[in-house]
Coordinates of C-alpha atoms in Angstrom, one line a residue:
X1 CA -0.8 -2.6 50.0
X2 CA 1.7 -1.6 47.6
X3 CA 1.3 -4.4 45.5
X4 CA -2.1 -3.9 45.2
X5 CA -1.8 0.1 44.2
X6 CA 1.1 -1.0 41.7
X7 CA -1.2 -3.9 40.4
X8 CA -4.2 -1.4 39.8
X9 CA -1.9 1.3 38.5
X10 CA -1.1 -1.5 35.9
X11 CA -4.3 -2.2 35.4
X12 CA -5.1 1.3 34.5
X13 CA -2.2 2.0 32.4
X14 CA -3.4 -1.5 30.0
X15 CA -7.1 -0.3 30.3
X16 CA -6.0 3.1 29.1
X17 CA -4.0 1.5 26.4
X18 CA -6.9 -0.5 25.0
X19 CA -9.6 2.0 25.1
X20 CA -7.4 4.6 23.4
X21 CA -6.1 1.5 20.7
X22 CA -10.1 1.3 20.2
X23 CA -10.8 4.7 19.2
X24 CA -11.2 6.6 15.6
X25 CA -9.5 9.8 15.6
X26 CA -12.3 12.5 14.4
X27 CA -11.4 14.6 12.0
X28 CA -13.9 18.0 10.6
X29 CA -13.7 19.8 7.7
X30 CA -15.4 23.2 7.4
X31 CA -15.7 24.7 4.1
X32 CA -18.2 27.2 2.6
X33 CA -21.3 26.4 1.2
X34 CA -22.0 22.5 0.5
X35 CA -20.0 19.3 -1.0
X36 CA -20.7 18.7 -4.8
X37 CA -19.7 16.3 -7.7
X38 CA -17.9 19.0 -9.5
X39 CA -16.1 20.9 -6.7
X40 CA -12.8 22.4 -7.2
X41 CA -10.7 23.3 -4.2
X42 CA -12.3 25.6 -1.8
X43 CA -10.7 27.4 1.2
X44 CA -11.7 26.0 4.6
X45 CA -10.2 24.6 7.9
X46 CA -9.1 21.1 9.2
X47 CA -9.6 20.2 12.4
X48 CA -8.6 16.5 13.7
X49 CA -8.7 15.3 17.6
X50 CA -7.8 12.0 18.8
X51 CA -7.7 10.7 22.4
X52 CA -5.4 13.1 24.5
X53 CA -3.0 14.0 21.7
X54 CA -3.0 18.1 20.8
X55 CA -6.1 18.7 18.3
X56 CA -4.1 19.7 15.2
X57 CA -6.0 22.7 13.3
X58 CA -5.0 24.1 10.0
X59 CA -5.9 26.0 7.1
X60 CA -6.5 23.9 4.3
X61 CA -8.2 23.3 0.8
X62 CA -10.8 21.1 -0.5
X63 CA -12.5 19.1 -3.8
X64 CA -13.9 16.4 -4.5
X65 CA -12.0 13.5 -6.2
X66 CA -12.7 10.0 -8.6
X67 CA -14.1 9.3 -11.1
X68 CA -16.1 6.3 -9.8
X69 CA -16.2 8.1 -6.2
X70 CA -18.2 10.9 -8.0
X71 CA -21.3 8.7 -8.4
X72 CA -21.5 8.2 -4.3
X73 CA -21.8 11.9 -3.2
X74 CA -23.5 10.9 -0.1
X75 CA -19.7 9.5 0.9
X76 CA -17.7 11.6 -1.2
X77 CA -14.3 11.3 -1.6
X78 CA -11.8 14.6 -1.1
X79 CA -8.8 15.4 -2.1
X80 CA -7.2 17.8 1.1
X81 CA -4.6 20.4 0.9
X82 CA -3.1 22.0 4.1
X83 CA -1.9 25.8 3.4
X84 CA -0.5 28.6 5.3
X85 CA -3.1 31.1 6.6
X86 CA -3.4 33.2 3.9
X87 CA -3.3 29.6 1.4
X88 CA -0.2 31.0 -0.6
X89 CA 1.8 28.0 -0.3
X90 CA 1.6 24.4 1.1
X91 CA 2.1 23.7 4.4
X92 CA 3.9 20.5 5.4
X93 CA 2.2 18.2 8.8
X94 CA 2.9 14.8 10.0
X95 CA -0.9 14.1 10.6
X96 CA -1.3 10.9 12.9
X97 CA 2.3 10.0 12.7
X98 CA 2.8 9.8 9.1
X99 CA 5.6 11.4 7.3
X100 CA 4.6 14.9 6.9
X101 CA 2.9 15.9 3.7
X102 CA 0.6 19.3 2.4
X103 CA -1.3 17.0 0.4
X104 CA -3.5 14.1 1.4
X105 CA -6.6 12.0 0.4
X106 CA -9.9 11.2 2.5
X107 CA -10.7 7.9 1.2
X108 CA -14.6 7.5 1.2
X109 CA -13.8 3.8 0.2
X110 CA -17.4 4.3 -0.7
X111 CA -17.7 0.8 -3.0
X112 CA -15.7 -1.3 -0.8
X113 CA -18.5 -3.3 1.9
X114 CA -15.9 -3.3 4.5
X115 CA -14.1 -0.1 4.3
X116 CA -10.5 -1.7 4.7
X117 CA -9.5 -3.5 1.0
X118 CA -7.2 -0.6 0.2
X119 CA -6.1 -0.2 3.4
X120 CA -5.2 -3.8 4.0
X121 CA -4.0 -4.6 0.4
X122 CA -1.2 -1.4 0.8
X123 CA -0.3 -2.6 4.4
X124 CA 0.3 -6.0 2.7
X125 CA 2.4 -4.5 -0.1
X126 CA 4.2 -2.4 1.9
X127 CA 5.3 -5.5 3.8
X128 CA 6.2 -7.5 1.0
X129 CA 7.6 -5.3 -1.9
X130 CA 10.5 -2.3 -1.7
X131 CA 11.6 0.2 -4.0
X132 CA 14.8 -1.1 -5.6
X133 CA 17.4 1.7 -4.5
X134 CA 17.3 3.5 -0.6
X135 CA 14.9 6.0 0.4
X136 CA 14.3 8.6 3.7
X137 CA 11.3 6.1 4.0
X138 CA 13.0 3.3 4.4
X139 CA 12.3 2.3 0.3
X140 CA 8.5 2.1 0.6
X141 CA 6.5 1.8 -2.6
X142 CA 3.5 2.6 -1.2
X143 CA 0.7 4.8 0.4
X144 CA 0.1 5.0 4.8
X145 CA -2.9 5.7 6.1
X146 CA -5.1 5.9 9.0
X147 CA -9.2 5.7 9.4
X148 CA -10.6 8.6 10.9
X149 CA -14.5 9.4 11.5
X150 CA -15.5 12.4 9.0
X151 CA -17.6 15.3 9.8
X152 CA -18.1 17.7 7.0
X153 CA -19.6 21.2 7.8
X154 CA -20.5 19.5 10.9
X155 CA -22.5 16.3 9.3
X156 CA -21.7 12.8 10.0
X157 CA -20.2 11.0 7.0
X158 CA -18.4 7.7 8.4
X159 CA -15.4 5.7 8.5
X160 CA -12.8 7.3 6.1
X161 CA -9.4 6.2 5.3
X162 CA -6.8 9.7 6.1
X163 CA -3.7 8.5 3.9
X164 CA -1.1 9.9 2.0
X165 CA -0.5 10.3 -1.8
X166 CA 2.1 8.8 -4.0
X167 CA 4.8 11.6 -4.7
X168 CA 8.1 12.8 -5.6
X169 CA 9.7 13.0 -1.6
X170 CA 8.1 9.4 -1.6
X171 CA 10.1 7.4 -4.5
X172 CA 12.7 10.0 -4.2
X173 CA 12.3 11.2 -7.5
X174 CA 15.0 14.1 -8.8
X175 CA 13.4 17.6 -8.5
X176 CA 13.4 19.6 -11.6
X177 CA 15.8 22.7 -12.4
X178 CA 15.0 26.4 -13.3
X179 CA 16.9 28.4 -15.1
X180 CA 17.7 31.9 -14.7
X181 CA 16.3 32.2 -18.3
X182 CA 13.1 30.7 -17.5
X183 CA 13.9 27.3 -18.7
X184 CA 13.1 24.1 -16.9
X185 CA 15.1 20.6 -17.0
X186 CA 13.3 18.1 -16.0
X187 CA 14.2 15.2 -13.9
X188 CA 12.2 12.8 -12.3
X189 CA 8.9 12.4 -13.8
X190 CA 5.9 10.4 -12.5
X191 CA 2.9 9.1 -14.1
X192 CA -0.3 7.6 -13.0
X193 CA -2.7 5.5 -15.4
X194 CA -5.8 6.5 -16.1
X195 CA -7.3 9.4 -16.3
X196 CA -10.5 12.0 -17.3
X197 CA -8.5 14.8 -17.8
X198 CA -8.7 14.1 -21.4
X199 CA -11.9 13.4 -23.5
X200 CA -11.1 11.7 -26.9
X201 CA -9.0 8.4 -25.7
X202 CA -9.6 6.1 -28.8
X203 CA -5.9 8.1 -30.6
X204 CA -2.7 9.1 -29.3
X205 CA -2.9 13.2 -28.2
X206 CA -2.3 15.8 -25.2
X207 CA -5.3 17.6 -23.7
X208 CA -5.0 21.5 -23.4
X209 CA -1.9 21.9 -20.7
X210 CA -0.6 18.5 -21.9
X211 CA -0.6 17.4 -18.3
X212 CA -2.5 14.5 -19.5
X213 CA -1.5 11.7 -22.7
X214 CA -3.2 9.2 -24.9
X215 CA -0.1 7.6 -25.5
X216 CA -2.1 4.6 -27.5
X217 CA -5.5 3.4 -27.9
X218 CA -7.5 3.5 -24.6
X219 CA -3.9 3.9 -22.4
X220 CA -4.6 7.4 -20.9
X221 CA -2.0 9.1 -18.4
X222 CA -1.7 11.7 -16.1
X223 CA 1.4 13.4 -15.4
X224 CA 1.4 13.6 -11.4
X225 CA 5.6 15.0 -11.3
X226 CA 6.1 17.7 -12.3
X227 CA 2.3 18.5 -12.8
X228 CA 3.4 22.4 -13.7
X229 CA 5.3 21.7 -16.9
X230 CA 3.5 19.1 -19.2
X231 CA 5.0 18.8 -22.5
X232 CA 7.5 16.5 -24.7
X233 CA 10.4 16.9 -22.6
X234 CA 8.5 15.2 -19.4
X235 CA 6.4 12.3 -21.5
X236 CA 8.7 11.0 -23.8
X237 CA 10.0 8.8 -22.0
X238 CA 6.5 7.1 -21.0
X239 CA 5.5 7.5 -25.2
X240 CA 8.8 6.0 -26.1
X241 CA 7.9 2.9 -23.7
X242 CA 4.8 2.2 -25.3
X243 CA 5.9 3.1 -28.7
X244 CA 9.2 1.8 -29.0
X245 CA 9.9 -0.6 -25.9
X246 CA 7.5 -3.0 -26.7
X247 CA 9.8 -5.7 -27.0
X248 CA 11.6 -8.3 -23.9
X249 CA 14.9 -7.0 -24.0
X250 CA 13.2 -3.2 -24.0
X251 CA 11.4 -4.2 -20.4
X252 CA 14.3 -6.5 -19.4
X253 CA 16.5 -2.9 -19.7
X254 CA 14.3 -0.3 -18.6
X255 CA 12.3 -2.5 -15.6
X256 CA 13.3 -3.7 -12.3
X257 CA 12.5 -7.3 -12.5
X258 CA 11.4 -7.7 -8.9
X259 CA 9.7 -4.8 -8.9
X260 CA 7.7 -5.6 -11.7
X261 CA 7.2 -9.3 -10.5
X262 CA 5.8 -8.0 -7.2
X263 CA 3.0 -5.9 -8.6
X264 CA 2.0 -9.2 -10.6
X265 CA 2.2 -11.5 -7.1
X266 CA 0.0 -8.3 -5.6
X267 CA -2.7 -8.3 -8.2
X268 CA -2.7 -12.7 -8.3
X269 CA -3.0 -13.0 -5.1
X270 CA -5.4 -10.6 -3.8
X271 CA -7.7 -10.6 -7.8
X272 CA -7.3 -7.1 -7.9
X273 CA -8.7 -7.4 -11.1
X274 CA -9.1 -3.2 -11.4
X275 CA -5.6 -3.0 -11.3
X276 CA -4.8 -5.3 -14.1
X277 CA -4.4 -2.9 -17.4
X278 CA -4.4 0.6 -18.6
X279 CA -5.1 2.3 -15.1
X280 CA -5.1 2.2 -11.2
X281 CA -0.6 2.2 -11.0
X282 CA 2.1 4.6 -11.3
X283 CA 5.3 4.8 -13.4
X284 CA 8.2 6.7 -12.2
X285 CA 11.8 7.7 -13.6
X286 CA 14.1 8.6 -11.1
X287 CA 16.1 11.1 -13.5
X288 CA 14.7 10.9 -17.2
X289 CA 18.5 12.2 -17.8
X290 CA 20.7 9.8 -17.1
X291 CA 21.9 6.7 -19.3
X292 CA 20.4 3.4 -19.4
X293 CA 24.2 1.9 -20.8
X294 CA 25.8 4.1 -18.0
X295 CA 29.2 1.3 -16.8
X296 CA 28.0 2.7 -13.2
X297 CA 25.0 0.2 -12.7
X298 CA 23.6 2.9 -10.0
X299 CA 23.9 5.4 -12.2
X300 CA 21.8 3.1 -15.1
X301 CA 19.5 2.3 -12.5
X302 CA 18.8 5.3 -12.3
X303 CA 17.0 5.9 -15.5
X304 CA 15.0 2.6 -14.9
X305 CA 10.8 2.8 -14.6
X306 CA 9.0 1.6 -11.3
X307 CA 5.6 0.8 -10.8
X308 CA 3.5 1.6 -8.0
X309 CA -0.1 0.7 -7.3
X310 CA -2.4 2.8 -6.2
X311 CA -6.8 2.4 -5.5
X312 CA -6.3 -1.3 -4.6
X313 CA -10.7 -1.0 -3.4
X314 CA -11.0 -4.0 -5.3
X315 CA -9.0 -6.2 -3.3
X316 CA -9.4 -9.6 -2.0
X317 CA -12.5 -10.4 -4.6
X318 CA -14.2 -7.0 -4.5
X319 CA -15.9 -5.4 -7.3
X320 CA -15.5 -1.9 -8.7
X321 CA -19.3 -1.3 -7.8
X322 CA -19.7 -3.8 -4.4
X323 CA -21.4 -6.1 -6.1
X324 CA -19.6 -9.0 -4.6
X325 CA -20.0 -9.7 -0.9
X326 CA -21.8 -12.4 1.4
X327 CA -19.7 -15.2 0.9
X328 CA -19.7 -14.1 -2.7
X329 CA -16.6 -12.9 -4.4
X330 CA -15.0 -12.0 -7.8
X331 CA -13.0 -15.7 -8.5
X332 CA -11.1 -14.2 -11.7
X333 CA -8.5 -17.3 -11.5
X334 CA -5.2 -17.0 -11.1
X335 CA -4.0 -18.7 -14.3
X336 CA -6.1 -16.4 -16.5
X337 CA -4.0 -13.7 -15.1
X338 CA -1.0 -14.0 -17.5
X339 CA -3.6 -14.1 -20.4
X340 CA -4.7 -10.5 -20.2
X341 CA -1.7 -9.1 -18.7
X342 CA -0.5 -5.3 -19.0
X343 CA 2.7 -3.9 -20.3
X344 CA 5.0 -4.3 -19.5
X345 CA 4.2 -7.6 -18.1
X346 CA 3.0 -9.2 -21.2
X347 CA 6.6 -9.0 -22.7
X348 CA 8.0 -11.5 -19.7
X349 CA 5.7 -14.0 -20.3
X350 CA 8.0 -16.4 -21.6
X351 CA 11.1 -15.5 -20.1
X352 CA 12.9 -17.8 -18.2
X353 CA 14.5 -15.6 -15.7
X354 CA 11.2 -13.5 -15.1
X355 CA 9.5 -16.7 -14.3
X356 CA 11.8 -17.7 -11.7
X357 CA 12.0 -14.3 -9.8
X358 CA 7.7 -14.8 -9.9
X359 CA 7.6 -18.3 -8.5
X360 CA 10.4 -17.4 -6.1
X361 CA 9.0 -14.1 -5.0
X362 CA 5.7 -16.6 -4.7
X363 CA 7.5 -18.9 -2.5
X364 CA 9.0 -15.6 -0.1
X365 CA 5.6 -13.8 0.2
X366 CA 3.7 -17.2 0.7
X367 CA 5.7 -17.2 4.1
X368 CA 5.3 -13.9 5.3
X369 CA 3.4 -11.2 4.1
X370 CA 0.9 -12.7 1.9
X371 CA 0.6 -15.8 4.0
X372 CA -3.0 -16.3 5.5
X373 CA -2.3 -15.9 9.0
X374 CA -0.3 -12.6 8.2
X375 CA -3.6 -11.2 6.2
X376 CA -6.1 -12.8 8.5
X377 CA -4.6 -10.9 11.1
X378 CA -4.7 -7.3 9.2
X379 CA -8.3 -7.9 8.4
X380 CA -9.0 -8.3 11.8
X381 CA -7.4 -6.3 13.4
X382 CA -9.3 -2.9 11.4
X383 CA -12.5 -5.2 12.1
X384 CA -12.2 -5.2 15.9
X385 CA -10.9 -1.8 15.3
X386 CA -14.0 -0.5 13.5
X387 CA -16.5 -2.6 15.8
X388 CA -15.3 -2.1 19.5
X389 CA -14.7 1.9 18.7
X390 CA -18.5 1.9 18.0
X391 CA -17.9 3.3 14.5
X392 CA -18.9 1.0 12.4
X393 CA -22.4 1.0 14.1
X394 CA -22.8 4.5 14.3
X395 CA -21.7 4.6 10.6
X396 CA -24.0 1.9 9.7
X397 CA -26.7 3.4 11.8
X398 CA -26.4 7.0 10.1
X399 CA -26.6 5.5 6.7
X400 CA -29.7 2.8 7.3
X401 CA -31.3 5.6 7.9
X402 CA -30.7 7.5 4.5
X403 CA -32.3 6.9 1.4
X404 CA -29.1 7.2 -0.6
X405 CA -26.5 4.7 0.6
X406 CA -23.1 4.0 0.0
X407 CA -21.8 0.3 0.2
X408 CA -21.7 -1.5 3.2
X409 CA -22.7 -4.4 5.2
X410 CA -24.2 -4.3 8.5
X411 CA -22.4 -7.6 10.1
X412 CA -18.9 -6.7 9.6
X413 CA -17.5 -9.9 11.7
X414 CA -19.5 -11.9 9.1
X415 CA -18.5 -10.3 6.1
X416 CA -14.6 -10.4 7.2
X417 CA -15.1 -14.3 7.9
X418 CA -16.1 -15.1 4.3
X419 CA -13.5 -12.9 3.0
X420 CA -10.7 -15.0 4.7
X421 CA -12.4 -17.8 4.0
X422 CA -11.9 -17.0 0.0
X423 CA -8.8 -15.8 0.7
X424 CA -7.2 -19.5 2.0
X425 CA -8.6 -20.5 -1.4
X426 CA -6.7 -18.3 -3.4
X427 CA -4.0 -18.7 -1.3
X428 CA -4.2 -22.5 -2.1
X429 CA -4.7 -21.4 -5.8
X430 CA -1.5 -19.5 -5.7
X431 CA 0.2 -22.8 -4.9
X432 CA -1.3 -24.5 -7.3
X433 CA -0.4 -22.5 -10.1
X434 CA 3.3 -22.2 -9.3
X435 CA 3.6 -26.2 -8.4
X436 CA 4.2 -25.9 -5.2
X437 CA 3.2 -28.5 -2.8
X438 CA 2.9 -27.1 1.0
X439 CA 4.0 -30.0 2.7
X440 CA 7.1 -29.5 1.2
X441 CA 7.8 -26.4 1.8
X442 CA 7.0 -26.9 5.4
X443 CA 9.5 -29.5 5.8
X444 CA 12.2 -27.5 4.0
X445 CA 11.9 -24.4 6.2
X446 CA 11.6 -26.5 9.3
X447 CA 15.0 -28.2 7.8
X448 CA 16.0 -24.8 7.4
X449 CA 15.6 -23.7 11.2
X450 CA 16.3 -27.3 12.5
X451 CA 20.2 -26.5 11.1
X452 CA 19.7 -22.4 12.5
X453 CA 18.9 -23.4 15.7
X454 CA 21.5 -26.5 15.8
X455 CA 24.1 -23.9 14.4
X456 CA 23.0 -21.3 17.0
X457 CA 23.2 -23.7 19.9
X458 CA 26.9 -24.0 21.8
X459 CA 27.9 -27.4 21.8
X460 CA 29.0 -28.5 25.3
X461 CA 32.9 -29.4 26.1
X462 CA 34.2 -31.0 29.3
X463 CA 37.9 -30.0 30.1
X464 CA 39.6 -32.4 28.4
X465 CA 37.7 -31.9 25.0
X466 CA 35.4 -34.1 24.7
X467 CA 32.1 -32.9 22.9
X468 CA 28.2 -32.9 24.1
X469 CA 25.1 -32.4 21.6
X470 CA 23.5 -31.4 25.1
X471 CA 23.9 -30.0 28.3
X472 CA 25.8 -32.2 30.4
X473 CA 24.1 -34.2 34.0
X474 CA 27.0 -34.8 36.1
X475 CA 28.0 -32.2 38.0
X476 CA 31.5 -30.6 37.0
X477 CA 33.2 -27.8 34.9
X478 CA 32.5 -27.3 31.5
X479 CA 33.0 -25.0 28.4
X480 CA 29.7 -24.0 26.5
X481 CA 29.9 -21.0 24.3
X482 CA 34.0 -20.3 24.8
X483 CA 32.8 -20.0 28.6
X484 CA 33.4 -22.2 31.7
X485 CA 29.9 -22.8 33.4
X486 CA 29.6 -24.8 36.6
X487 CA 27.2 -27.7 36.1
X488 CA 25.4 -28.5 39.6
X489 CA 23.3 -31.7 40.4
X490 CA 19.8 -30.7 41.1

């Protein structure tokens, strides 16, 4: 009898388990009056419940955000700002168990068919790629984030993604310093590409707070650290890149090789084609103060720009308006890549040492994060997530029944079995384009753990010395692992 009460305890505890792994937290916003195209941040409340865990309800601040988001208002996308009662100042909270933040993004992801590309394309590079120095975030380069089901004022809106933003505490960027006079030294600075904070983009300029730069034709910034004190002092570094760097030895000095050869893996291997030129990517300067010639390489390193990618919806053969789904997908080939490719990436084309960190960083990622069974996985795991918590039919439900629509498709299973399906041909295509032949490297690494597992085995001695590759038969005393074992006959 106790065996069976223990057994169904078990069987309780796993049930339990599963149905709460199968749920979408829910998270409401209130705010007054309704959700526009133009809205700047309005007071309001947050409210977001999930399973047993304590409903966490704050003050907090809305608007709407995105420039391509802004023409799907029946999914909108917000940007949300948690504030203390009054909304003076920001108010830190680890929502979900992410690190704790004031400011977040709900991610309508209201292009993207399947609701996951961004998701599953940061998961990925937050696997594969680090930030080249330490961190309190164990050096990630990139966004969390968990879906959520979003009410607004109380009306159903779908499956959003809840996820951070790219910041300062993130990449650890140096905080800037006030003066008793009023002055400000500036330290870390961090830019994101692309931008509609400023109209005229076809010549260099600043619009009215300079918290946004043309810094050449068509190559329009915003500065996201510190957004309070645009100016020269915080973007010349940025319009010194692109007005003097534009050479190899520039990027070889200023770039973290790696760093910039795994944002160019990132955007081959999943065609994020939206990400390949002047927007959708940060830049960031850990102290624009210190000295690229420092003798202390930390201290150089320190000056050094890192890129960071950021609204990665067109992931994985998507298109910036969901035109491409149902077994059809954007096929922008991997070779053409390197013939449209970005600063400061075009400046390594030809380098021999950047080449080799690519194909090698090819090779590493080919085996672990961006290897097909590693990304088949994360696609299916949100898919049974999004299916067997009953959201994606009530979310599919609530919008077949609207007569403006967002983009989606109603057989999620199907759609995320084409999408792998593409994705072992670009996988293949990946190979292809660095020469690599798979049988070969399947034979190395299992050479490779062949001698591990030999080296990690003890070797077998009898007492007088004598050596075994195996475990010995006949029964006696022997020495395996600098210990005497007893070996019986069975």
């Amino acid at each position: 009898m106790r065996r069976l009460i223990l057994f169904l305890f078990y069987v309780f505890v796993c049930s339990s388990a599963l149905l709460r792994a199968a749920e979408l937290p829910v998270l409401r916003i209130y705010f007054e009056g309704a959700v526009s195209k133009n809205m700047d941040y309005v007071d309001g409340t947050m409210r977001l419940s999930f399973a047993d865990d304590p409903v966490v309800e704050l003050p907090a601040k809305f608007r709407t955000r995105g420039a391509t988001a802004k023409n799907y208002m029946m999914k909108p996308s917000l940007n949300m700002k948690l504030r203390t009662d009054d909304y003076s100042e920001e108010l830190d909270s680890a929502l979900l168990g992410m690190r704790s933040c004031s400011s977040w993004i709900l991610n309508a992801m209201a292009i993207d068919r399947i609701c996951m590309r961004d998701r599953v394309a940061f998961d990925i590079w937050n696997d594969f790629s680090r930030l080249p120095y330490e961190t309190d975030f164990e050096g990630r380069n990139g966004t969390d984030g968990r879906f959520v089901e979003l009410y607004i004022n109380d009306s159903y809106y779908g499956i959003y993604c809840l996820s951070e933003r790219i910041n300062r505490k993130l990449l650890n960027l140096k905080k800037y310093q006030e003066g008793l006079d009023g002055s400000v030294k500036i330290r870390g600075v961090l830019y994101k590409s692309g931008t509609q904070e400023i109209g005229n983009q076809n010549e260099p300029g600043f619009n009215d707070d300079s918290t946004a730069c043309v810094v050449e034709w068509h190559n329009a910034w915003e500065l996201t650290y510190p957004e309070d004190y645009g100016g020269l002092q915080a973007w010349n570094p940025l319009i010194e890149a692109f007005g003097d760097g534009k050479s190899r030895d520039y990027v070889k000095r200023y770039f973290f090789l790696q760093n910039v050869a795994d944002y160019q893996i990132h955007v081959m291997a999943l065609c994020i084609a939206d990400n390949w030129g002047n927007k959708n990517h940060y830049f960031s300067v850990r102290n624009i103060r210190k000295d690229i010639d420092d003798p202390d390489p930390t201290e150089a390193d320190r000056r050094r720009f890192v890129l960071t990618p950021w609204d990665l919806d067109t992931s994985f053969g998507g298109g910036f308006d969901g035109r491409y789904y149902d077994g059809t997908y954007n096929e922008w080939p991997v070779s053409g890549i390197m013939n449209n490719a970005p600063y400061p990436v075009s400046y390594l084309a030809g380098d021999s040492e950047y080449k080799a960190i690519l194909k090698q960083r090819w090779i590493e990622g080919r085996g672990g994060a961006f290897s097909v069974d590693s990304i088949c996985k994360k696609l299916e795991r949100y898919r049974d997530l999004f299916i067997e918590s009953g959201a994606w039919q009530r979310m599919t439900d609530h919008y077949d029944a609207q007569k403006d629509r967002p983009k989606y498709v109603n057989d999620l299973a199907r759609e995320i079995a084409f999408i792998e399906e593409w994705y072992r041909g670009r996988f293949s295509e990946m190979d292809a384009y660095f020469g690599i032949d798979p049988l070969g490297v399947e034979e190395m690494k299992n050479e490779k753990l062949k001698i591990k597992s030999e080296e990690s085995t003890p070797n077998w001695y009898d007492l007088t010395g004598r050596r075994y590759n195996s475990k010995p038969t006949k029964p006696g005393l022997y020495i395996n692992g600098g210990k005497k074992v007893v070996v019986i006959e069975h």
